[in-house]
Short mmCIF file of N, CA, C and O in Angstrom, two decimals:
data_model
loop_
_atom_site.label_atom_id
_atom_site.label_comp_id
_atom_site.label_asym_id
_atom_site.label_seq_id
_atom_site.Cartn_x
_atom_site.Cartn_y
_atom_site.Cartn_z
N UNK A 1 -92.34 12.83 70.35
CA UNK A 1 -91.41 12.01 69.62
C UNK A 1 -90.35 12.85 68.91
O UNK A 1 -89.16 12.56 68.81
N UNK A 2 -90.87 13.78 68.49
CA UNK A 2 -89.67 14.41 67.48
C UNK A 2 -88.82 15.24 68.55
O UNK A 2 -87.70 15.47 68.09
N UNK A 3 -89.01 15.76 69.82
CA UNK A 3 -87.97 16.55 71.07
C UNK A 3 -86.95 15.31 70.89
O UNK A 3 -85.78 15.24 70.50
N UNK A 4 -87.99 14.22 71.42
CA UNK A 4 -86.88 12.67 71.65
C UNK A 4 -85.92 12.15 70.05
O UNK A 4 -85.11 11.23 70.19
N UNK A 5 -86.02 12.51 69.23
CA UNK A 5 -85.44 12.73 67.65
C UNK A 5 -84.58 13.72 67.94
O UNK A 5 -83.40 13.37 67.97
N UNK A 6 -84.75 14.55 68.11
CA UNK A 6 -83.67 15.67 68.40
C UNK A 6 -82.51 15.16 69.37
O UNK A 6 -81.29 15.04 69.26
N UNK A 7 -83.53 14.92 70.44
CA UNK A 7 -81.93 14.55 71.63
C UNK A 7 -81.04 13.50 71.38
O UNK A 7 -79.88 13.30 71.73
N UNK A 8 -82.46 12.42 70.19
CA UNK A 8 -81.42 11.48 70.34
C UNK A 8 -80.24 11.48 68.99
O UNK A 8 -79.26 10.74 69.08
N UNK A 9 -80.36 12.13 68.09
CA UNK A 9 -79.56 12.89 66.92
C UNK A 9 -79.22 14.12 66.70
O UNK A 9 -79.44 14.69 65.64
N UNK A 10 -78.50 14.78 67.95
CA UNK A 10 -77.67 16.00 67.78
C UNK A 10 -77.43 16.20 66.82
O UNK A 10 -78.17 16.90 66.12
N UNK A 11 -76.31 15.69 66.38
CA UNK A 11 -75.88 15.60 64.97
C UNK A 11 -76.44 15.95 63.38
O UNK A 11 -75.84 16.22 62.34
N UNK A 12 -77.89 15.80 63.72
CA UNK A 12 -78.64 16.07 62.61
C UNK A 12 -79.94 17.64 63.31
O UNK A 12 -80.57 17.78 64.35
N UNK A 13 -79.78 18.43 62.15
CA UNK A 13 -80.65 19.67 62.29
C UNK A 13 -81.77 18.63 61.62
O UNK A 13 -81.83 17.74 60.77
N UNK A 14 -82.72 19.41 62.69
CA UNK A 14 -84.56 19.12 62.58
C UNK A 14 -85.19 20.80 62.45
O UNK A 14 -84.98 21.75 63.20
N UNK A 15 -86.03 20.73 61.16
CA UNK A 15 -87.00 21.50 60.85
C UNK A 15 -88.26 21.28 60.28
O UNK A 15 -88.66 20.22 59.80
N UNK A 16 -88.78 22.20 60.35
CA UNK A 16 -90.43 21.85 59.62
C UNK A 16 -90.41 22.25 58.59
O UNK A 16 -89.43 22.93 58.32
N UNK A 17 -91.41 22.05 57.57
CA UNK A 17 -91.36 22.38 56.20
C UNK A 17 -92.34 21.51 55.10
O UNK A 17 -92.86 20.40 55.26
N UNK A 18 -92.37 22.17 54.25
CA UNK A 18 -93.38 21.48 53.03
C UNK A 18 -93.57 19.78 53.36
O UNK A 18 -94.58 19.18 53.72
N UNK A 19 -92.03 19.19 53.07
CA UNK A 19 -92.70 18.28 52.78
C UNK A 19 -91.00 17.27 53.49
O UNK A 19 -89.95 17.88 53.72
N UNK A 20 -91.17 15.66 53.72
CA UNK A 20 -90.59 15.36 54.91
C UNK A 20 -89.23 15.07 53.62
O UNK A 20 -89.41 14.85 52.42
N UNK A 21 -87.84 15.17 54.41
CA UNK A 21 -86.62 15.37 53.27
C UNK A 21 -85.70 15.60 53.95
O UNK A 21 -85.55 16.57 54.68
N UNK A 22 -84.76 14.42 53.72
CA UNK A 22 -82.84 14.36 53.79
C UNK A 22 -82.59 15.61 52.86
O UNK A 22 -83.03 15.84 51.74
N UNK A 23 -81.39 16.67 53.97
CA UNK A 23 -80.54 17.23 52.92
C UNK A 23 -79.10 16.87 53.93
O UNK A 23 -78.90 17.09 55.12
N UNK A 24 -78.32 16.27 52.95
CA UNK A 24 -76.99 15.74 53.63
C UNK A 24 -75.87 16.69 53.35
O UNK A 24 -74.71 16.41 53.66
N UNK A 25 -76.23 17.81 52.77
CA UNK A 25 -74.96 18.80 52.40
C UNK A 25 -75.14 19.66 53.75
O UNK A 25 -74.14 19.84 54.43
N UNK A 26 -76.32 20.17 54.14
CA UNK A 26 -76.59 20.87 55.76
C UNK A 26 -77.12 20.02 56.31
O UNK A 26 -78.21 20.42 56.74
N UNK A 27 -76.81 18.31 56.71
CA UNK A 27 -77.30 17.30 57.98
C UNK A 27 -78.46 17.94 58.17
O UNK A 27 -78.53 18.38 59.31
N UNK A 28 -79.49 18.20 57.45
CA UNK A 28 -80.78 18.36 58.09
C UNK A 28 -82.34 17.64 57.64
O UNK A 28 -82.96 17.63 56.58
N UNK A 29 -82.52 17.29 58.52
CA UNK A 29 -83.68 16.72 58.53
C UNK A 29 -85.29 17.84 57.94
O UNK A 29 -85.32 18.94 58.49
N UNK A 30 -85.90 17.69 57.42
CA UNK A 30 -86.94 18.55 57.06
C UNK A 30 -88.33 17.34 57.31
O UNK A 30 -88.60 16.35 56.63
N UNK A 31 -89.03 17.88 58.58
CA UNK A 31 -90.53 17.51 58.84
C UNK A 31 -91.58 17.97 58.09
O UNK A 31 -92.15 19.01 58.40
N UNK A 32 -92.00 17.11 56.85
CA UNK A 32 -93.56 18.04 56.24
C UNK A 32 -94.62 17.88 56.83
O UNK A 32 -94.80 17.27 57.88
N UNK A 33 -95.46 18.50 56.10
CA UNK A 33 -96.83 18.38 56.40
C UNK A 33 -97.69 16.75 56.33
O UNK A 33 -96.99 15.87 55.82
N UNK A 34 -98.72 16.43 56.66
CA UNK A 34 -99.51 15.36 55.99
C UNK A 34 -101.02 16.28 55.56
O UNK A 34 -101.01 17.50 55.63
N UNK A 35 -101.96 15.71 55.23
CA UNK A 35 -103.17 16.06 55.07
C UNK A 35 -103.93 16.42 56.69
O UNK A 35 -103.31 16.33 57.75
N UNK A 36 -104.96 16.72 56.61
CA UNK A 36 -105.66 16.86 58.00
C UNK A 36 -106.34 15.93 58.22
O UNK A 36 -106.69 15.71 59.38
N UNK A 37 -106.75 15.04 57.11
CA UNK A 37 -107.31 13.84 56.99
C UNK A 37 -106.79 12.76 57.65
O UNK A 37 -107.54 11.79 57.76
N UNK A 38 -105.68 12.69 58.11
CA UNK A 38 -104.66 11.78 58.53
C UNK A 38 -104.86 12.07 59.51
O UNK A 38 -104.25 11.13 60.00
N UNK A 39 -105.34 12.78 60.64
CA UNK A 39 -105.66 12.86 61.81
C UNK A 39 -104.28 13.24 63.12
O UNK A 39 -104.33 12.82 64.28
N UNK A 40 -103.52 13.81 62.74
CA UNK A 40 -102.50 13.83 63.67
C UNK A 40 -102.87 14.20 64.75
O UNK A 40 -103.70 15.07 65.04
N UNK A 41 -101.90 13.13 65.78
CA UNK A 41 -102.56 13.30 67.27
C UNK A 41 -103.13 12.14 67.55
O UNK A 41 -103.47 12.01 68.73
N UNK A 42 -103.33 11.32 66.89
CA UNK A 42 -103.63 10.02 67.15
C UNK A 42 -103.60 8.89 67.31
O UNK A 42 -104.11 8.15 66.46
N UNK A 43 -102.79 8.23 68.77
CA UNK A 43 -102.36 7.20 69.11
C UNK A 43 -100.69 6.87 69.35
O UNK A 43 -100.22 5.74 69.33
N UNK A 44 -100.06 7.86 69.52
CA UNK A 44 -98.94 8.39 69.13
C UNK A 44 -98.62 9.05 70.29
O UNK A 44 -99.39 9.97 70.54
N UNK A 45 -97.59 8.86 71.23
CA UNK A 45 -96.36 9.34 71.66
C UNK A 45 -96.40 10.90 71.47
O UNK A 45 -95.82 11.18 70.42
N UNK A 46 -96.86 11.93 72.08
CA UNK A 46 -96.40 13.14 72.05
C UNK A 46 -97.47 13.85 70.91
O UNK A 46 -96.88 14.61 70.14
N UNK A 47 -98.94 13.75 70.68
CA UNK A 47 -99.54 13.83 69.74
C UNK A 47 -98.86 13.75 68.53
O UNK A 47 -98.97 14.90 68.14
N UNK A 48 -98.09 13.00 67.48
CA UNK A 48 -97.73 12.59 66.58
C UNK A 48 -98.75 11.96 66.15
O UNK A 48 -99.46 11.68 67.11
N UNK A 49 -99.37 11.43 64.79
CA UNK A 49 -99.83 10.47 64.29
C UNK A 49 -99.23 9.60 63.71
O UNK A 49 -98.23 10.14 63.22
N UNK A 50 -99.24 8.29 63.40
CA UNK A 50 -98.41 7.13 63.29
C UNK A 50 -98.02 7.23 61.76
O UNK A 50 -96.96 6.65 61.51
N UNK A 51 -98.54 7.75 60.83
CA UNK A 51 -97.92 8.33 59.05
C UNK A 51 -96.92 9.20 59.45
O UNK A 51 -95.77 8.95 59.11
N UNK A 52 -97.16 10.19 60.12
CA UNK A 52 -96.52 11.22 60.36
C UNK A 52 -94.96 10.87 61.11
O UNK A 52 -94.01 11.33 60.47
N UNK A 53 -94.65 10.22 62.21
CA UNK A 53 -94.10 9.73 62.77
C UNK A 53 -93.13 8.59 62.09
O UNK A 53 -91.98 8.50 62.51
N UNK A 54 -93.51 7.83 61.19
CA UNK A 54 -92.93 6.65 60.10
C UNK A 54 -92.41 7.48 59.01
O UNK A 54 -91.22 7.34 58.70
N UNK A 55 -93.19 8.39 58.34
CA UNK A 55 -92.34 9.51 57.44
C UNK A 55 -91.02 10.16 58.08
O UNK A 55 -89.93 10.30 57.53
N UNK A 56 -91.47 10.59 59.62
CA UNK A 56 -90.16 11.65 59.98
C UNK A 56 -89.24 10.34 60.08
O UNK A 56 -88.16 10.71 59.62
N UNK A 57 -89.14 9.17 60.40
CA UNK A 57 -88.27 8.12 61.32
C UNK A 57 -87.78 7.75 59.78
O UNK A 57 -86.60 7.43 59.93
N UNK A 58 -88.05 7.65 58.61
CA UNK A 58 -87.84 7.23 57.28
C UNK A 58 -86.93 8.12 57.10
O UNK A 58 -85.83 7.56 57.05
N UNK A 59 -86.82 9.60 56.93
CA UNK A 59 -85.54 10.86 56.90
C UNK A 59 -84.69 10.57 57.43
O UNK A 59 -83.58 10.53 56.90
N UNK A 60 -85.01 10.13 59.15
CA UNK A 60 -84.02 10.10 60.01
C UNK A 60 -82.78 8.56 59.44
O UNK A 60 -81.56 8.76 59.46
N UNK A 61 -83.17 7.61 59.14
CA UNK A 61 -83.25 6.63 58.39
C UNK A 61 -82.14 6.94 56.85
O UNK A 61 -81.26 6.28 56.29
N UNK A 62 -82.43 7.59 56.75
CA UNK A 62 -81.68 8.40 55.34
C UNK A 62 -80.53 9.03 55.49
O UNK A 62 -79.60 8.86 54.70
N UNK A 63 -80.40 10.18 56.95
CA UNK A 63 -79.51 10.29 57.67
C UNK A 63 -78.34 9.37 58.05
O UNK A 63 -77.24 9.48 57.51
N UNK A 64 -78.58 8.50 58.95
CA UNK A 64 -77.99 7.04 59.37
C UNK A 64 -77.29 6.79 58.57
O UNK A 64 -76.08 6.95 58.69
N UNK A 65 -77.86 6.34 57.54
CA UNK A 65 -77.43 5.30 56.18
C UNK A 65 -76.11 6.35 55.20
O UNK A 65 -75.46 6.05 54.20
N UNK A 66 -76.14 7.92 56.21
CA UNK A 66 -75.34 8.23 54.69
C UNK A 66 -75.93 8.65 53.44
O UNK A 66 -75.12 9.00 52.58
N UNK A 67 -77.60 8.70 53.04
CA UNK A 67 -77.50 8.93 51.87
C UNK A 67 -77.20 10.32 51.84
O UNK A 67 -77.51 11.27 52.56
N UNK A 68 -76.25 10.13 50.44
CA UNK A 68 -76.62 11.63 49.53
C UNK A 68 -77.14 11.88 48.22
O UNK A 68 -77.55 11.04 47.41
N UNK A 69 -77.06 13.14 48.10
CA UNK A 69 -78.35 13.15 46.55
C UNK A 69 -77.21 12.34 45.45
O UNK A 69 -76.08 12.83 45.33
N UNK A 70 -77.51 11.30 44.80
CA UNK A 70 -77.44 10.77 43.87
C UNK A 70 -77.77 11.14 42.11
O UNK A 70 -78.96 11.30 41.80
N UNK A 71 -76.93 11.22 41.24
CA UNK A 71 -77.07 10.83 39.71
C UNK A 71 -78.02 9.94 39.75
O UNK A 71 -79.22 10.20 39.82
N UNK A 72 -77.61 9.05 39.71
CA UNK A 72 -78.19 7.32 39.34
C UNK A 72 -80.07 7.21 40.15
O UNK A 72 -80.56 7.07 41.27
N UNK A 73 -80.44 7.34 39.07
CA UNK A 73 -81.98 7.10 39.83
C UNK A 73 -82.41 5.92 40.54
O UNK A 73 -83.14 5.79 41.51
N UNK A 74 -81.54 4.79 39.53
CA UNK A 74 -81.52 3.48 40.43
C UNK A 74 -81.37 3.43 41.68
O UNK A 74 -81.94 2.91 42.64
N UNK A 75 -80.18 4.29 41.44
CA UNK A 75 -79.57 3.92 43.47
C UNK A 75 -80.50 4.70 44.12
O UNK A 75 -80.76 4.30 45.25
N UNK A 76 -81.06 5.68 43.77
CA UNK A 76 -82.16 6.86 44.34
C UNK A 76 -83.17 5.71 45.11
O UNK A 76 -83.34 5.68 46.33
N UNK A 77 -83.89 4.68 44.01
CA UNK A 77 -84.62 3.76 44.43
C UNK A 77 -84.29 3.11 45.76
O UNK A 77 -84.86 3.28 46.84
N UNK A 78 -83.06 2.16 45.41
CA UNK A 78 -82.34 1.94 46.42
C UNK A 78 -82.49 2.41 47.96
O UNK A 78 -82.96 1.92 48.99
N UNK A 79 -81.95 3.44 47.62
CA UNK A 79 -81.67 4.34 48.96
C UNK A 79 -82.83 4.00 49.66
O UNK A 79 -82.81 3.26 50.64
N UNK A 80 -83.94 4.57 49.15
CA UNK A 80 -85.94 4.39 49.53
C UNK A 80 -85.75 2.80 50.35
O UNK A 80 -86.05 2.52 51.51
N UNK A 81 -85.28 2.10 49.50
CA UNK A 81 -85.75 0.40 49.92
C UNK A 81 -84.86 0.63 51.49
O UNK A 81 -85.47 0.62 52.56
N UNK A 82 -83.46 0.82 51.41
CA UNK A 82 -83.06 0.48 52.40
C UNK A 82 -83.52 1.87 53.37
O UNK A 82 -83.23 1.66 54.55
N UNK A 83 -83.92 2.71 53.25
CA UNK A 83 -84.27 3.39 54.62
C UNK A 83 -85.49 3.21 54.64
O UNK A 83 -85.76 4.15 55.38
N UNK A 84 -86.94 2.52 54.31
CA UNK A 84 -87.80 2.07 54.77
C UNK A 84 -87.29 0.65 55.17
O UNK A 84 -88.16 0.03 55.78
N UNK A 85 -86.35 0.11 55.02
CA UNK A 85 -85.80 -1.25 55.82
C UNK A 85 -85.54 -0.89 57.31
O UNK A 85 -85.90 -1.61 58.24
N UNK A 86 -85.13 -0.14 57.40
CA UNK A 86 -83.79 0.43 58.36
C UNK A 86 -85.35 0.86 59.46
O UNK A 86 -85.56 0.39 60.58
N UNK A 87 -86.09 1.68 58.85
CA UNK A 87 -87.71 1.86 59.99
C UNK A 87 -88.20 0.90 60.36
O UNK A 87 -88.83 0.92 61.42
N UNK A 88 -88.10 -0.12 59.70
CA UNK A 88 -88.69 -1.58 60.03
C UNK A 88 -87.86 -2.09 60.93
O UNK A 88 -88.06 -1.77 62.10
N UNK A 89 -87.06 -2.72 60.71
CA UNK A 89 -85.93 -3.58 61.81
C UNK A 89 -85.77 -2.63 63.11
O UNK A 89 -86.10 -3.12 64.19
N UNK A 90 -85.30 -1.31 63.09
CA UNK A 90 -84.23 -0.71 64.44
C UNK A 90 -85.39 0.45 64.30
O UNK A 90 -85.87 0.67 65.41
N UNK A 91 -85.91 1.17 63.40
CA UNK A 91 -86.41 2.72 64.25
C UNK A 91 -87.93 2.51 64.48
O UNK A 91 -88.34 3.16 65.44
N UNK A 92 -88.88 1.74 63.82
CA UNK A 92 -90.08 1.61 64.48
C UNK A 92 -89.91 1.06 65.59
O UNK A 92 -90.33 1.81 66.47
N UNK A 93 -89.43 -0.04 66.07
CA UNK A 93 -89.49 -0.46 67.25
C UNK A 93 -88.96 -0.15 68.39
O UNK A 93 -89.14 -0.76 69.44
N UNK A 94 -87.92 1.33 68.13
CA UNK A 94 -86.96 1.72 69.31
C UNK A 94 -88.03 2.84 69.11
O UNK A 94 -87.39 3.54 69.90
N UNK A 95 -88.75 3.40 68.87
CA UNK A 95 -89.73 4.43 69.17
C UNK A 95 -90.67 3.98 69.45
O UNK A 95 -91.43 4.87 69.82
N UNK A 96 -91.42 2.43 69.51
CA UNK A 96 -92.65 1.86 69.47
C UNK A 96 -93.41 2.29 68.63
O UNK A 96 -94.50 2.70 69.03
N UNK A 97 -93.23 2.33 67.79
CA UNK A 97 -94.40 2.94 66.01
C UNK A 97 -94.54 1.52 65.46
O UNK A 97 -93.70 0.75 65.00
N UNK A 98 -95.62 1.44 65.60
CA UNK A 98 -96.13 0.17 64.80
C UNK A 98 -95.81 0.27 62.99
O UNK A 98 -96.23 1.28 62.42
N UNK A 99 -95.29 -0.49 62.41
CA UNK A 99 -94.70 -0.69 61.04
C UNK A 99 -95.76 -0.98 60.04
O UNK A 99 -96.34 -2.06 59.92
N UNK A 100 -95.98 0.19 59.26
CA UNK A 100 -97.17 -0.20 58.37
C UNK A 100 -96.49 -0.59 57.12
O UNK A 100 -95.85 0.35 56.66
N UNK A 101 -96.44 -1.56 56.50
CA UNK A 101 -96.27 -2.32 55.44
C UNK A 101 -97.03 -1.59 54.18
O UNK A 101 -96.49 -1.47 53.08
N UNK A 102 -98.24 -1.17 54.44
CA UNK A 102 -98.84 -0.55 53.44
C UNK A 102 -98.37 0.65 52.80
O UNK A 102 -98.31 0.81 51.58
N UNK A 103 -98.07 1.39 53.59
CA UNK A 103 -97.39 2.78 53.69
C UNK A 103 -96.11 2.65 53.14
O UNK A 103 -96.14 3.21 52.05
N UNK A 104 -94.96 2.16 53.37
CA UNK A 104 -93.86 2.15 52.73
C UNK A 104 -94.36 1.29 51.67
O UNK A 104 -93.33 1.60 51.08
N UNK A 105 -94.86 0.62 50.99
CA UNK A 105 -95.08 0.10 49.85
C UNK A 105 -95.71 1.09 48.85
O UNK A 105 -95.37 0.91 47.69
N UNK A 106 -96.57 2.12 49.08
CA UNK A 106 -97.37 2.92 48.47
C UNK A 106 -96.31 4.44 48.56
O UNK A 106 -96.56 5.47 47.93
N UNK A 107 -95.11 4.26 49.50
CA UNK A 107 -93.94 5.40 49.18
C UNK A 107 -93.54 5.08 48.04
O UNK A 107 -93.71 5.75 47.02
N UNK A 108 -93.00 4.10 48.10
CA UNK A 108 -92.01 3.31 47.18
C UNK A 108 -92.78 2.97 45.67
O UNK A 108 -92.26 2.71 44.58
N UNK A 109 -94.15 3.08 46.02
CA UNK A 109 -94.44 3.03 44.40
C UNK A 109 -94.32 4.23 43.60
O UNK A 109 -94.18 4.23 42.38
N UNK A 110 -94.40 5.42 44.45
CA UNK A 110 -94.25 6.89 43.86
C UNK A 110 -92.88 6.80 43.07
O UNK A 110 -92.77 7.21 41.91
N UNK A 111 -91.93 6.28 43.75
CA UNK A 111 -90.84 6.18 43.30
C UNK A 111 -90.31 5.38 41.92
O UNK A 111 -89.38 5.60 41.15
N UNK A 112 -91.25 4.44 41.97
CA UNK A 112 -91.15 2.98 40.47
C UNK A 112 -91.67 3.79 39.95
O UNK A 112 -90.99 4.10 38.97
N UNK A 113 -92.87 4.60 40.05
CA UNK A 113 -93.70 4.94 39.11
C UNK A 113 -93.01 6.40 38.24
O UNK A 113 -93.22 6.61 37.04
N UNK A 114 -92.26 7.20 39.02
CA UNK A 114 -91.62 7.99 38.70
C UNK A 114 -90.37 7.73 37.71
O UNK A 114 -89.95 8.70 37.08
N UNK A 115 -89.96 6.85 37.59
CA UNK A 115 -88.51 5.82 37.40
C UNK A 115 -89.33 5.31 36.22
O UNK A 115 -88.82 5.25 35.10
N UNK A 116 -90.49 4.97 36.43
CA UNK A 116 -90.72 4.09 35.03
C UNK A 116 -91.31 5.02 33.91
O UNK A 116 -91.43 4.71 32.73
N UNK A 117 -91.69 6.33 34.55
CA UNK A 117 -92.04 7.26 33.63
C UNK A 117 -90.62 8.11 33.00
O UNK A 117 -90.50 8.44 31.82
N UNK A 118 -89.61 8.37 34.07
CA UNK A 118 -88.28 9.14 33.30
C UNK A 118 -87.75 8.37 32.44
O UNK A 118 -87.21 8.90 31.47
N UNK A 119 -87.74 6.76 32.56
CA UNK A 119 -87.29 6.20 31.96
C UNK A 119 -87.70 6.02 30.47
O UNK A 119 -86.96 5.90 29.50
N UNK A 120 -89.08 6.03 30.53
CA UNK A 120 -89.54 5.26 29.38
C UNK A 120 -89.25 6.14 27.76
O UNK A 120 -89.63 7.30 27.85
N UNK A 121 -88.90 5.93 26.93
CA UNK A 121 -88.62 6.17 25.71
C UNK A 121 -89.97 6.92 25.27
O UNK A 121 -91.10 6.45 25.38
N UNK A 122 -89.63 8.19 24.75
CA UNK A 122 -90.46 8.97 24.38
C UNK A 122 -91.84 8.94 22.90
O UNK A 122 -93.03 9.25 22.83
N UNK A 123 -90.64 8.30 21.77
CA UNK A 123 -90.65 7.38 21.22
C UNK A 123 -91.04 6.66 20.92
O UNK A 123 -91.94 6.82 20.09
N UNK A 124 -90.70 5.33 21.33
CA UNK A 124 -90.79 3.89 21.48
C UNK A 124 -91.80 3.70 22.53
O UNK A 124 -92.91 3.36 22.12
N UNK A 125 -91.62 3.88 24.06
CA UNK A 125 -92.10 3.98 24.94
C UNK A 125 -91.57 2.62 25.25
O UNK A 125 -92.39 1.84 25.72
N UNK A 126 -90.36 2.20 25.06
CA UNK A 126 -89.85 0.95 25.96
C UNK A 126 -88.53 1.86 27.10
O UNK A 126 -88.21 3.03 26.91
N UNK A 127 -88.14 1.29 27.84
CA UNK A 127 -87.34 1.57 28.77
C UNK A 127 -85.70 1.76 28.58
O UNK A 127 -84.88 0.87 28.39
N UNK A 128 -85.43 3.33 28.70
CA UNK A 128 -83.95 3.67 28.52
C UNK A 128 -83.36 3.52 29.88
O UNK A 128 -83.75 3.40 31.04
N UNK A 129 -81.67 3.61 28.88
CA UNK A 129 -80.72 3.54 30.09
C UNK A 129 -80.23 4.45 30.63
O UNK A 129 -80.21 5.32 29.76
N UNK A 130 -79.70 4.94 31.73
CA UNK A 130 -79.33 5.68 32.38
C UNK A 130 -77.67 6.43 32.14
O UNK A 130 -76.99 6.07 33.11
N UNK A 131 -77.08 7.06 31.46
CA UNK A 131 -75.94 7.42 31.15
C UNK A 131 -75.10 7.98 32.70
O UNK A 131 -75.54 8.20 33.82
N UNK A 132 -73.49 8.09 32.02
CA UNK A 132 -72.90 8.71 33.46
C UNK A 132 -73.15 9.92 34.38
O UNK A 132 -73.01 10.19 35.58
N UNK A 133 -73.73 10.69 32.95
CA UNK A 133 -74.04 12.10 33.40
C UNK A 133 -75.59 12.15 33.80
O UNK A 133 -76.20 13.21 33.89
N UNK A 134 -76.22 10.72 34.07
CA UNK A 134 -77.40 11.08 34.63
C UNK A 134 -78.59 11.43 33.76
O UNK A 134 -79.67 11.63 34.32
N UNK A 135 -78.51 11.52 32.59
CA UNK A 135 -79.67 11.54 31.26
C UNK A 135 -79.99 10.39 30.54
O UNK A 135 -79.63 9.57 31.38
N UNK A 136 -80.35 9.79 29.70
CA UNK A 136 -80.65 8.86 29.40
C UNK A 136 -80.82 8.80 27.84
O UNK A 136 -81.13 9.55 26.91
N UNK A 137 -80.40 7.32 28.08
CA UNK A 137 -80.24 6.88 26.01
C UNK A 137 -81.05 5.72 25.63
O UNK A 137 -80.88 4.64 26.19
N UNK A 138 -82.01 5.91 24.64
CA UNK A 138 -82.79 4.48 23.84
C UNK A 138 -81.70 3.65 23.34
O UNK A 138 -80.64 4.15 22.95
N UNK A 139 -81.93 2.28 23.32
CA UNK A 139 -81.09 1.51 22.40
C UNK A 139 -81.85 1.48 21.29
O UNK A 139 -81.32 1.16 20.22
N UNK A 140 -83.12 1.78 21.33
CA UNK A 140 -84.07 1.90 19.77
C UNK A 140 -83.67 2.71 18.97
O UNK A 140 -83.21 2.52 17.84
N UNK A 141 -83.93 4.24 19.86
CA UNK A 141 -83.84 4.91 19.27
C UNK A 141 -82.70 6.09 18.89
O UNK A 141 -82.59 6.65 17.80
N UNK A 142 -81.79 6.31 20.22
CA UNK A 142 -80.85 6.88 19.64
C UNK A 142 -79.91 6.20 18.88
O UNK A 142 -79.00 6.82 18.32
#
C-alpha cells in the first residue's frame, strides 16, 4: 500500500519515522511506528495492518486538504475532523481499508483532551480563550 501511496502522490515525500505526521513546509509525509501489539501484517494489502494503513491514509489526507501548522488550536482540531472525514468518504475506500469509526474517534479524543487541558484556566480551572498570538487569556482571571 504505501509503494501504491507513493506512485499515487508524487508530489508528496514519504518517510518513516517516530511517529505518523504532515509537514507542509517540506510536502512530506512521515510514517510512524504502531505498537507490536497491533499486529502489522494483518489482513492488509502489502502486509500493512489496517491501524497502520488508516493512520498513514489520515497524513496523506492532511496533505490533500492543504493543511498547515496552525496558531489557532481550534482550527488544529478542525483540521483532525476533516482529514479523518476525507479517510472515510474517498481514501478508505479507494484503497479498500475498511473505516474504523472507533479509531478516528479515540484520535480525535487525544486531541479534545489536549485542547481541554491547554485551555483550562490554571486558576479557576474554567476554559480560556485563545488570543491572536496563539496564548491564551481567562475572562476570570486575567
Amino acid at each position: 500500500m504505501i509503494e501504491r501511496l507513493k506512485a499515487d502522490f508524487p508530489e508528496f515525500k514519504f518517510r518513516e519515522g517516530k511517529e505518523f505526521r504532515w509537514r507542509p513546509r517540506t510536502r512530506t509525509v512521515t510514517l510512524g511506528r504502531i505498537s507490536a501489539g497491533d499486529n502489522p501484517g494483518s489482513g492488509v494489502e502489502g502486509g500493512v495492518d489496517a491501524k497502520y494503513a488508516l493512520l498513514a491514509l489520515h497524513e496523506v489526507a492532511h496533505a490533500l486538504l492543504g493543511h498547515e501548522d496552525d496558531t489557532y488550536d481550534l482550527k488544529r482540531l478542525k483540521c483532525e475532523v476533516e482529514a479523518w472525514e476525507k479517510v472515510r468518504a474517498e481514501l478508505a475506500p479507494r484503497y479498500d481499508i475498511e473505516f474504523d469509526e472507533e479509531l478516528m474517534q479515540d484520535m480525535l479524543d487525544t486531541y479534545r483532551e489536549w485542547l481541554h487541558k491547554k485551555s483550562a484556566c490554571p486558576i479557576c480551572k474554567q476554559c480560556r480563550l485563545q488570543t491572536k498570538s496563539g496564548g491564551y487569556v481567562c475572562v476570570n482571571c486575567d
